[in-house]
PDB file of C-alpha atoms in Angstrom:
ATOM      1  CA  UNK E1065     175.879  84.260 120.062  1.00 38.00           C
ATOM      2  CA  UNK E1066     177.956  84.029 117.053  1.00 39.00           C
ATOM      3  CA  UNK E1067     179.717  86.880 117.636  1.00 38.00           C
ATOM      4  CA  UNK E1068     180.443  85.613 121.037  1.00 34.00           C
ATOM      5  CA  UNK E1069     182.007  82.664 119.423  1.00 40.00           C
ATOM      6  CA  UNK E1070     183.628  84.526 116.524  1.00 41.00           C
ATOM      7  CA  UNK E1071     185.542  86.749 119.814  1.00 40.00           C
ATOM      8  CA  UNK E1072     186.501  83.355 121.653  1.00 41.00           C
ATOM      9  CA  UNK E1073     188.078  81.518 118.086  1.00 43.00           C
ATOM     10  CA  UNK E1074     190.146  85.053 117.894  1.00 42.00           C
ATOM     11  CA  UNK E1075     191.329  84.895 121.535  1.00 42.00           C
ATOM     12  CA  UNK E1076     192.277  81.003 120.720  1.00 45.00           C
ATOM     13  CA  UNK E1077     193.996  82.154 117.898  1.00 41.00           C
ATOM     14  CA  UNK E1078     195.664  84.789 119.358  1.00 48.00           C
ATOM     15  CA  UNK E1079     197.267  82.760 121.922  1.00 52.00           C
ATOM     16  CA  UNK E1080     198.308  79.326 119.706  1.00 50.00           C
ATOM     17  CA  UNK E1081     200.294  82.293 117.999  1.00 54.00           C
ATOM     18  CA  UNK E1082     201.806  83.002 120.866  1.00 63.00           C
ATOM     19  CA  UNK E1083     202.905  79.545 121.939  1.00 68.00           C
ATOM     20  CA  UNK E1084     203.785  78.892 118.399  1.00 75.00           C
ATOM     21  CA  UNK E1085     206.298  82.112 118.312  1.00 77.00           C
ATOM     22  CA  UNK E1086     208.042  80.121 122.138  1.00 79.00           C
ATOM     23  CA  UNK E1087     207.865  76.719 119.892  1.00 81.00           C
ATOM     24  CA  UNK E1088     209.858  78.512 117.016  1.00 81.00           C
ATOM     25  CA  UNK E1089     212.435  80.666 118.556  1.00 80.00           C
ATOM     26  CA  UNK E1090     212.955  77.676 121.092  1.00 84.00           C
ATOM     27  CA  UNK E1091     213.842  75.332 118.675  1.00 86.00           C
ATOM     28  CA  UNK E1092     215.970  77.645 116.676  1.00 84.00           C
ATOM     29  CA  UNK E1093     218.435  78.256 119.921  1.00 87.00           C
ATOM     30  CA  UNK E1094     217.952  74.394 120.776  1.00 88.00           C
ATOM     31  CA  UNK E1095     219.274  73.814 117.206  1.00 88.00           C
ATOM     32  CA  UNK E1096     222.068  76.288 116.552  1.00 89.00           C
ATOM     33  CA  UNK E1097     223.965  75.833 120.206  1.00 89.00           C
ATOM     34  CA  UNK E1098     223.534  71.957 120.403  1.00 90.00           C
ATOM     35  CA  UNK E1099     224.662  71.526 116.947  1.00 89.00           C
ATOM     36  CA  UNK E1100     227.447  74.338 117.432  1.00 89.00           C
ATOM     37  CA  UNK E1101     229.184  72.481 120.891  1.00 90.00           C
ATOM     38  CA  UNK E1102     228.795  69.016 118.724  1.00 90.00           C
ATOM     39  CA  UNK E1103     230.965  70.907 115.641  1.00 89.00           C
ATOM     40  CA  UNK E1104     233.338  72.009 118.549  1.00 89.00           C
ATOM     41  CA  UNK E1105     234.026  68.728 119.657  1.00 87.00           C
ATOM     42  CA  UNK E1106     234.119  67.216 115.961  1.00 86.00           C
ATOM     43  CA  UNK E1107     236.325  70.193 115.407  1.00 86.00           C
ATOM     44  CA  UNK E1108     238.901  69.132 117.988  1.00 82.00           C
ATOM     45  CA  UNK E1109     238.712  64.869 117.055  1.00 82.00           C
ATOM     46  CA  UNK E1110     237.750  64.519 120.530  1.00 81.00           C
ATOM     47  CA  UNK E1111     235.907  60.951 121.720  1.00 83.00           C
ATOM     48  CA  UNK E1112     232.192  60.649 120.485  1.00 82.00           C
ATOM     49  CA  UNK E1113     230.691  60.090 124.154  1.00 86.00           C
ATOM     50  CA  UNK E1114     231.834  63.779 124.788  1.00 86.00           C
ATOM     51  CA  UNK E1115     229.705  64.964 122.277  1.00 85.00           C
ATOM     52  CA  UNK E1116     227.073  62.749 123.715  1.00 87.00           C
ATOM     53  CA  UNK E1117     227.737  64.117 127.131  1.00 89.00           C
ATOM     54  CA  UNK E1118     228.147  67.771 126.075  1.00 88.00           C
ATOM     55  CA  UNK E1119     224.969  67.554 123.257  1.00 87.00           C
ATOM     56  CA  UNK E1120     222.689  66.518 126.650  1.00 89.00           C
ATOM     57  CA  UNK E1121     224.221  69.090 129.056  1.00 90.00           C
ATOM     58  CA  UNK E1122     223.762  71.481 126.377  1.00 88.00           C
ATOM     59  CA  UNK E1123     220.026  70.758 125.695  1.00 88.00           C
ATOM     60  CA  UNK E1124     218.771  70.526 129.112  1.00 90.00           C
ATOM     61  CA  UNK E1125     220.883  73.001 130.956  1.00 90.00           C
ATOM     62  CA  UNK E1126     220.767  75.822 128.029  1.00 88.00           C
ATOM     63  CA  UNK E1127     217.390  74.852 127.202  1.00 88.00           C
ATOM     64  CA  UNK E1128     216.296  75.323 130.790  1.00 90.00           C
ATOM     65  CA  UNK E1129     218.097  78.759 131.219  1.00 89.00           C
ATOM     66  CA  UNK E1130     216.333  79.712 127.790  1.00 85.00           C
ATOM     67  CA  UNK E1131     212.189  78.528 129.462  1.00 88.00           C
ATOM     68  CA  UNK E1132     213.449  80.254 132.548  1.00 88.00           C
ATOM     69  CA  UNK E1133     214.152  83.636 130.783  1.00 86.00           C
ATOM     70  CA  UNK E1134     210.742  83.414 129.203  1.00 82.00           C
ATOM     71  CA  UNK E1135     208.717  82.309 132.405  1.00 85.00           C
ATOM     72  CA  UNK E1136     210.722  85.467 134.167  1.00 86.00           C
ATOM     73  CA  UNK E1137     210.271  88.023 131.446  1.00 83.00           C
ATOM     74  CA  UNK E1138     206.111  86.757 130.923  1.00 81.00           C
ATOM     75  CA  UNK E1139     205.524  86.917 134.446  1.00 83.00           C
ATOM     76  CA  UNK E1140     207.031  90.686 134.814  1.00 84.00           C
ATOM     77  CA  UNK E1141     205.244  91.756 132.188  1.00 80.00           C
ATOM     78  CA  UNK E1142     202.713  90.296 133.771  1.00 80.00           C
ATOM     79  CA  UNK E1143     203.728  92.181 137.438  1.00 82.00           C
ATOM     80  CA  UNK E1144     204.374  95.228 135.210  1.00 83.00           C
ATOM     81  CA  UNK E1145     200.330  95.400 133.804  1.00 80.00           C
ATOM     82  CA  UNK E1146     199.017  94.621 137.034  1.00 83.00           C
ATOM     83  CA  UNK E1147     201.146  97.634 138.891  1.00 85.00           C
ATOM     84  CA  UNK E1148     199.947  99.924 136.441  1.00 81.00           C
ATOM     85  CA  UNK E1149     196.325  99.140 136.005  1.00 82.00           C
ATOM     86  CA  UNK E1150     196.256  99.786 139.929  1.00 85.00           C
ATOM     87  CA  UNK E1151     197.424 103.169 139.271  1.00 82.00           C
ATOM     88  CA  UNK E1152     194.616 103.655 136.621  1.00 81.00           C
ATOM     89  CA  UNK E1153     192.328 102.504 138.495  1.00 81.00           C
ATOM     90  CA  UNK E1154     193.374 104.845 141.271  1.00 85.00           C
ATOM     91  CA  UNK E1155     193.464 107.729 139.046  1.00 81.00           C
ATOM     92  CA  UNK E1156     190.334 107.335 137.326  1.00 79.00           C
ATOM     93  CA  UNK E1157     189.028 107.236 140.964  1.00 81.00           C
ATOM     94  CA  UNK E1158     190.615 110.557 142.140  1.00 82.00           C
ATOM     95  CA  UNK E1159     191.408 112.462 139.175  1.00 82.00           C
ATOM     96  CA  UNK E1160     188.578 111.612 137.305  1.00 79.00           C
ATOM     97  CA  UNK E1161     188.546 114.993 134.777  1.00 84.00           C
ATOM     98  CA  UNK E1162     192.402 114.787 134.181  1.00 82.00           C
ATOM     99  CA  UNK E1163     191.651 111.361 132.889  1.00 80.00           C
ATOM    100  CA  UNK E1164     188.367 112.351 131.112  1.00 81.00           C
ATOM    101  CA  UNK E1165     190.582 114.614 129.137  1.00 81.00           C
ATOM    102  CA  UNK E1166     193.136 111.968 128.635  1.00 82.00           C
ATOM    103  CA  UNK E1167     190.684 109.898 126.880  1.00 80.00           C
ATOM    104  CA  UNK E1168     189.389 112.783 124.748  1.00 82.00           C
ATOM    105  CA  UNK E1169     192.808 113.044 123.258  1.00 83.00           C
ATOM    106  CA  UNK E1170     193.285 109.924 122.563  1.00 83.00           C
ATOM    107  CA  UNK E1171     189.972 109.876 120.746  1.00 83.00           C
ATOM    108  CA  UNK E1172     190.923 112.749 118.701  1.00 85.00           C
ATOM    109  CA  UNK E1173     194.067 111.230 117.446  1.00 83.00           C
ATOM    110  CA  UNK E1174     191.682 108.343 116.315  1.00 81.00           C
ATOM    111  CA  UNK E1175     190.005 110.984 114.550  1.00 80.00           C
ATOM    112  CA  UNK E1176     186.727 112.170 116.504  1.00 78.00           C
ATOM    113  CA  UNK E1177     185.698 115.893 116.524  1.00 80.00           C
ATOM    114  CA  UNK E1178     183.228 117.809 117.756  1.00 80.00           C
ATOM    115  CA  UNK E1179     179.893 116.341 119.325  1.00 82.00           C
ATOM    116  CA  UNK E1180     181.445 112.902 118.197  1.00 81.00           C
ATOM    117  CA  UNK E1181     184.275 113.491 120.229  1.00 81.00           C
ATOM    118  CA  UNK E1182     181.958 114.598 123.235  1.00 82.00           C
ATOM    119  CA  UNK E1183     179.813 111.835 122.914  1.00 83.00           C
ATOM    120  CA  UNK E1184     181.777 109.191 122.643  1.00 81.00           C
ATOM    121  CA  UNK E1185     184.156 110.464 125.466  1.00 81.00           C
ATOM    122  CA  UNK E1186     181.159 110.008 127.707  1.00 83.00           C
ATOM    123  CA  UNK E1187     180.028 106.869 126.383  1.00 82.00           C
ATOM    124  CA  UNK E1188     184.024 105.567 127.274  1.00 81.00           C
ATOM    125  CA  UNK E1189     183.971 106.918 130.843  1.00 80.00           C
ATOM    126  CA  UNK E1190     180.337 105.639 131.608  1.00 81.00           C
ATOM    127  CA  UNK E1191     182.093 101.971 131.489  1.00 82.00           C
ATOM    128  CA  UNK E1192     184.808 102.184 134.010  1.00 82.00           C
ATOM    129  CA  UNK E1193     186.112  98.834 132.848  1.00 83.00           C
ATOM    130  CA  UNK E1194     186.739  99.475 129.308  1.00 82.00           C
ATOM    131  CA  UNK E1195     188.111 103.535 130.522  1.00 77.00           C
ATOM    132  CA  UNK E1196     191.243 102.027 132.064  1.00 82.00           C
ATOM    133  CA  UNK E1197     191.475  99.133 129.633  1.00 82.00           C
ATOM    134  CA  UNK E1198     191.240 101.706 126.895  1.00 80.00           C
ATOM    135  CA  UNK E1199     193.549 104.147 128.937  1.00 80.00           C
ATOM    136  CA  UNK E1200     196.495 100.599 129.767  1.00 80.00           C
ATOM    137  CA  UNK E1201     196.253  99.689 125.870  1.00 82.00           C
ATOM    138  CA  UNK E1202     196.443 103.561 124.287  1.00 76.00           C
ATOM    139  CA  UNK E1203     198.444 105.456 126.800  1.00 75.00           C
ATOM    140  CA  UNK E1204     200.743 102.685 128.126  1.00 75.00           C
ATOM    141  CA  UNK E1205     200.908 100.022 125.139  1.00 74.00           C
ATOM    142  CA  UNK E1206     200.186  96.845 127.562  1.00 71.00           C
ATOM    143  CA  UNK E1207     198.003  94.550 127.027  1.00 73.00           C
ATOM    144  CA  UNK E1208     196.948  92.022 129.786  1.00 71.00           C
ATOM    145  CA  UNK E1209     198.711  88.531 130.248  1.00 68.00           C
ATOM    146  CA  UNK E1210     197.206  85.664 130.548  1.00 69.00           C
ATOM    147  CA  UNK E1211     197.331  83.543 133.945  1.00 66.00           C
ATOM    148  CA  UNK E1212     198.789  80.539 132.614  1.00 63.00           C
ATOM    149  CA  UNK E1213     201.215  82.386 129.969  1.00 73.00           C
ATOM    150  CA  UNK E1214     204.550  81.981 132.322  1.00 78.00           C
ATOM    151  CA  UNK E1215     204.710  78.482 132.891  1.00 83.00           C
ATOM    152  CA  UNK E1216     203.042  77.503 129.502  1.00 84.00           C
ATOM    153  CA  UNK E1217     205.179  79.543 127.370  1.00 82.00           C
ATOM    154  CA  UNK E1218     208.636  78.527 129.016  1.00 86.00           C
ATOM    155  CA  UNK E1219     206.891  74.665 128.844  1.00 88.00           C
ATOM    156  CA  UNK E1220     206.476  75.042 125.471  1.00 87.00           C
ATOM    157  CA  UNK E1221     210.116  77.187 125.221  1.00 89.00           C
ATOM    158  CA  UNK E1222     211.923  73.861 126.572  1.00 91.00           C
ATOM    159  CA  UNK E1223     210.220  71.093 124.869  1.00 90.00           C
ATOM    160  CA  UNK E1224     211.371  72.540 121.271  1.00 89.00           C
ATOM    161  CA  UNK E1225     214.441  73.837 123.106  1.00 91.00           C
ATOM    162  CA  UNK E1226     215.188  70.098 123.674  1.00 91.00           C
ATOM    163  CA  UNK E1227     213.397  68.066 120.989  1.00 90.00           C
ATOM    164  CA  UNK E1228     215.099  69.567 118.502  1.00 90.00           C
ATOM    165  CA  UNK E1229     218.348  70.241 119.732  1.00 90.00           C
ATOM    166  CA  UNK E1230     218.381  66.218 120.317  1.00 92.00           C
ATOM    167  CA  UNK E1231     218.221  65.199 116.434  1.00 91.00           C
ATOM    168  CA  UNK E1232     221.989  66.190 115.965  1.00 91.00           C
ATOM    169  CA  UNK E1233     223.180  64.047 118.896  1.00 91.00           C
ATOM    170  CA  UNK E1234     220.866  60.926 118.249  1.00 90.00           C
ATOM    171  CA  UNK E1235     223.452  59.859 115.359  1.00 89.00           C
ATOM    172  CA  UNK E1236     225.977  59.433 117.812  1.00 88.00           C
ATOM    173  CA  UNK E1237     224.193  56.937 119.860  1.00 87.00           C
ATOM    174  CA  UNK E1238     223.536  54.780 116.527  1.00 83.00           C
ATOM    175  CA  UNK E1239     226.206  54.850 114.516  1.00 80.00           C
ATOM    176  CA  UNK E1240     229.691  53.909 115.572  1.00 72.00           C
ATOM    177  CA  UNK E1241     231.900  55.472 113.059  1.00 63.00           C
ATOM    178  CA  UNK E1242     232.425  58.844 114.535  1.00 69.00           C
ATOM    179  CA  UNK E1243     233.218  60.931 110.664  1.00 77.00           C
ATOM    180  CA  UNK E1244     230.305  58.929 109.700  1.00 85.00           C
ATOM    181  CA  UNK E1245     228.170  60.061 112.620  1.00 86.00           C
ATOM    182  CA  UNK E1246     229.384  63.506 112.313  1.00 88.00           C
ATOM    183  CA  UNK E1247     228.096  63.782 108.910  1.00 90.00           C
ATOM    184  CA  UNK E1248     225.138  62.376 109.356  1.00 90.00           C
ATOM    185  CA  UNK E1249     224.815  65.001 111.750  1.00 90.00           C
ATOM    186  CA  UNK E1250     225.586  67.850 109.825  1.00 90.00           C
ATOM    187  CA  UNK E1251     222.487  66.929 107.340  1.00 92.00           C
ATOM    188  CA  UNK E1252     220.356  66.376 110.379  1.00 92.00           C
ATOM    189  CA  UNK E1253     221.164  69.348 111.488  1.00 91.00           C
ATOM    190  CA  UNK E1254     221.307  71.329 108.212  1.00 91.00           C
ATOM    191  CA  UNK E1255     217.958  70.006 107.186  1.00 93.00           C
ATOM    192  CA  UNK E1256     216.556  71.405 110.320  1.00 90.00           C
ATOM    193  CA  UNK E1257     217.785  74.719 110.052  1.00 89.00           C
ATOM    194  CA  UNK E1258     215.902  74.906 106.660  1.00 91.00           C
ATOM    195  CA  UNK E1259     212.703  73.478 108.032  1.00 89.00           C
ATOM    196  CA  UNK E1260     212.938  75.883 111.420  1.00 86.00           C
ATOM    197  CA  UNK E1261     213.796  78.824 109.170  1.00 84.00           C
ATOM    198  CA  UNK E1262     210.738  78.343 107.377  1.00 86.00           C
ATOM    199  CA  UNK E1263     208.463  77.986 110.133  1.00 81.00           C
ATOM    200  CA  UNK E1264     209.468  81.591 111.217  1.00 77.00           C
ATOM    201  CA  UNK E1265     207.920  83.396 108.212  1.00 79.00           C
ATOM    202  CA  UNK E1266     204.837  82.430 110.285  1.00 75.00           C
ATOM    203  CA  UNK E1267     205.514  85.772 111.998  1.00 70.00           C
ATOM    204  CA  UNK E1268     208.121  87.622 109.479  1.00 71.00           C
ATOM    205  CA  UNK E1269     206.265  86.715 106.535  1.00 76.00           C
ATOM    206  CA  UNK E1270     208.846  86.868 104.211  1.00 79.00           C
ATOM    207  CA  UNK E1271     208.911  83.743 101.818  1.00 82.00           C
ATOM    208  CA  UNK E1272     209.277  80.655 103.282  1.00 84.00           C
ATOM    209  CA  UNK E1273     212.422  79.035 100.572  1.00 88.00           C
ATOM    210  CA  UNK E1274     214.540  82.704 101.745  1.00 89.00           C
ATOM    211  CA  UNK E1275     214.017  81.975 105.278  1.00 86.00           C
ATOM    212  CA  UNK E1276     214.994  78.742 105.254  1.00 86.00           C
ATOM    213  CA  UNK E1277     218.115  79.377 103.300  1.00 90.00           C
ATOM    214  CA  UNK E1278     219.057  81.980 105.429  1.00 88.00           C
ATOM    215  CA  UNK E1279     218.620  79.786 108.815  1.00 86.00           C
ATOM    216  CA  UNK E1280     220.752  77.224 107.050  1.00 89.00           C
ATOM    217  CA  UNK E1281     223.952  79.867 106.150  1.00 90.00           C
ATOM    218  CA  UNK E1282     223.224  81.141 109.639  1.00 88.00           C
ATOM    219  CA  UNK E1283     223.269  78.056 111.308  1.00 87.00           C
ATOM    220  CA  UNK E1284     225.965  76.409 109.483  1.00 88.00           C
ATOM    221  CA  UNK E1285     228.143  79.429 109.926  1.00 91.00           C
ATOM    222  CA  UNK E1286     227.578  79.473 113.617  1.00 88.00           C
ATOM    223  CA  UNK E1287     228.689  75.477 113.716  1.00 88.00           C
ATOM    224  CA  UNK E1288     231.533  76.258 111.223  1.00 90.00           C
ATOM    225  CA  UNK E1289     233.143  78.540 113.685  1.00 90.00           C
ATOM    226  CA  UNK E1290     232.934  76.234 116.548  1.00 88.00           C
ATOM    227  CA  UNK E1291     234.195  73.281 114.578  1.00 88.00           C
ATOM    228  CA  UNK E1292     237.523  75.895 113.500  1.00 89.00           C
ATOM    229  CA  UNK E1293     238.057  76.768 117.347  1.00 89.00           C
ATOM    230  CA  UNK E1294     237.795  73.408 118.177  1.00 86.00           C
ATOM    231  CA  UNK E1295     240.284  71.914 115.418  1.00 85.00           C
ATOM    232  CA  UNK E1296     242.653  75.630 115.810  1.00 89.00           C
ATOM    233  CA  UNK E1297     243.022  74.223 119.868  1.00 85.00           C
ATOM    234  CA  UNK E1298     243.615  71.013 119.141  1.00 81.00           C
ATOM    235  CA  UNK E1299     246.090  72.010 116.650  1.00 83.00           C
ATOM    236  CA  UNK E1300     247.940  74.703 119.632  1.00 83.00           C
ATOM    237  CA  UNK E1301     247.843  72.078 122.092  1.00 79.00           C
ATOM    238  CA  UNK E1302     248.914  69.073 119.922  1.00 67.00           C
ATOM    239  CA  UNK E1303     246.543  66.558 120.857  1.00 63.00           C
TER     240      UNK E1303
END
């Protein structure tokens, strides 16, 4: 029983990491375009609405292209494990010593010899289940996708996508002076690249401070360019 539960608090686990990885990389693209079009604009001493306008196209219609490339790319990997576990399946059905030989190699690379390696080779193909999942994960490298992964991963994909792209345009909406707005901005923004940074050495594990830093140069860079093609048009044009 309490290994039972020990398996299910992994499997949890396992998949909060998951949707933790969408919530991280989605808020890092929500932060560096949204901030990078607002730079633009600030760039080129256009009106403050049209950052307004072009933060909140930004968000929702690069945010939902971002959810929808996750929701595609989950679900064919999805399609892609399901194809090929019918193929196992089928082979293991009709070529049954090919594939008892298959799993007696892969055995030996995990170090079995001898009567270990005959014994537990029979032990593997006397549970058809765990032969093919044994034979997807070794021989193939996939590893099967949960039901619900598509849809909740791009969910989760948008809803940082957008939440955090947001808190460089809310300024804008309360402040009236637009230098003033644009600045306030810029540490909005800037503090968010730290904190977003950080939150990735969940998965690189390098130290947070580093991480942060370097999302903030990053970040800042990618706004820094924007805001010089913005002011370097305005300047050719001579608006």
């Amino acid at each position: 029983m309490a290994e039972i539960k020990t398996r299910t608090s992994e499997l949890k686990h396992q998949k909060m990491g998951t949707y933790l990885k969408d919530m991280v990389y989605g808020a890092n693209d929500g932060l560096v375009t949204t901030f990078a079009v607002i730079a633009g604009v600030a760039g080129a001493a256009l009106d403050p609405i049209i950052i307004v306008f072009l933060g909140l196209a930004n968000l929702f219609a690069d945010g939902f292209s971002m959810a929808a490339s996750s929701f595609l790319a989950a679900r064919s990997e999805s399609d892609v494990f399901k194809r090929e576990k019918e193929v196992e399946h089928w082979e293991v059905a009709h070529q049954p010593h090919f594939e008892k030989n298959e799993i007696k190699e892969i055995l030996a690379k995990h170090g079995y010899s001898g009567a270990d390696l005959e014994e537990m080779t029979n032990l593997v193909v006397k549970n058809k289940k765990f032969w093919i999942d044994l034979m997807m994960h070794e021989e193939l490298g996939l590893v099967p996708v949960d039901r619900a992964r598509p849809l909740k991963g791009a969910s989760v994909t948008f809803a940082a996508f957008v939440i955090t792209g947001f808190m460089p345009v809310a300024p804008f909406f309360f402040v009236q002076a637009d230098k003033k707005a644009f600045w306030i901005s810029s540490v909005v923004a800037g503090l968010m690249f730290f904190l977003v940074g950080a939150l990735r050495t969940i998965f690189t594990k390098r130290f947070w401070v580093w991480s942060g830093i370097e999302m903030f140069f990053v970040g800042g860079f990618a706004a820094s360019i924007s805001y010089g093609v913005g002011f370097l048009i305005r300047a050719a044009i001579g608006y």
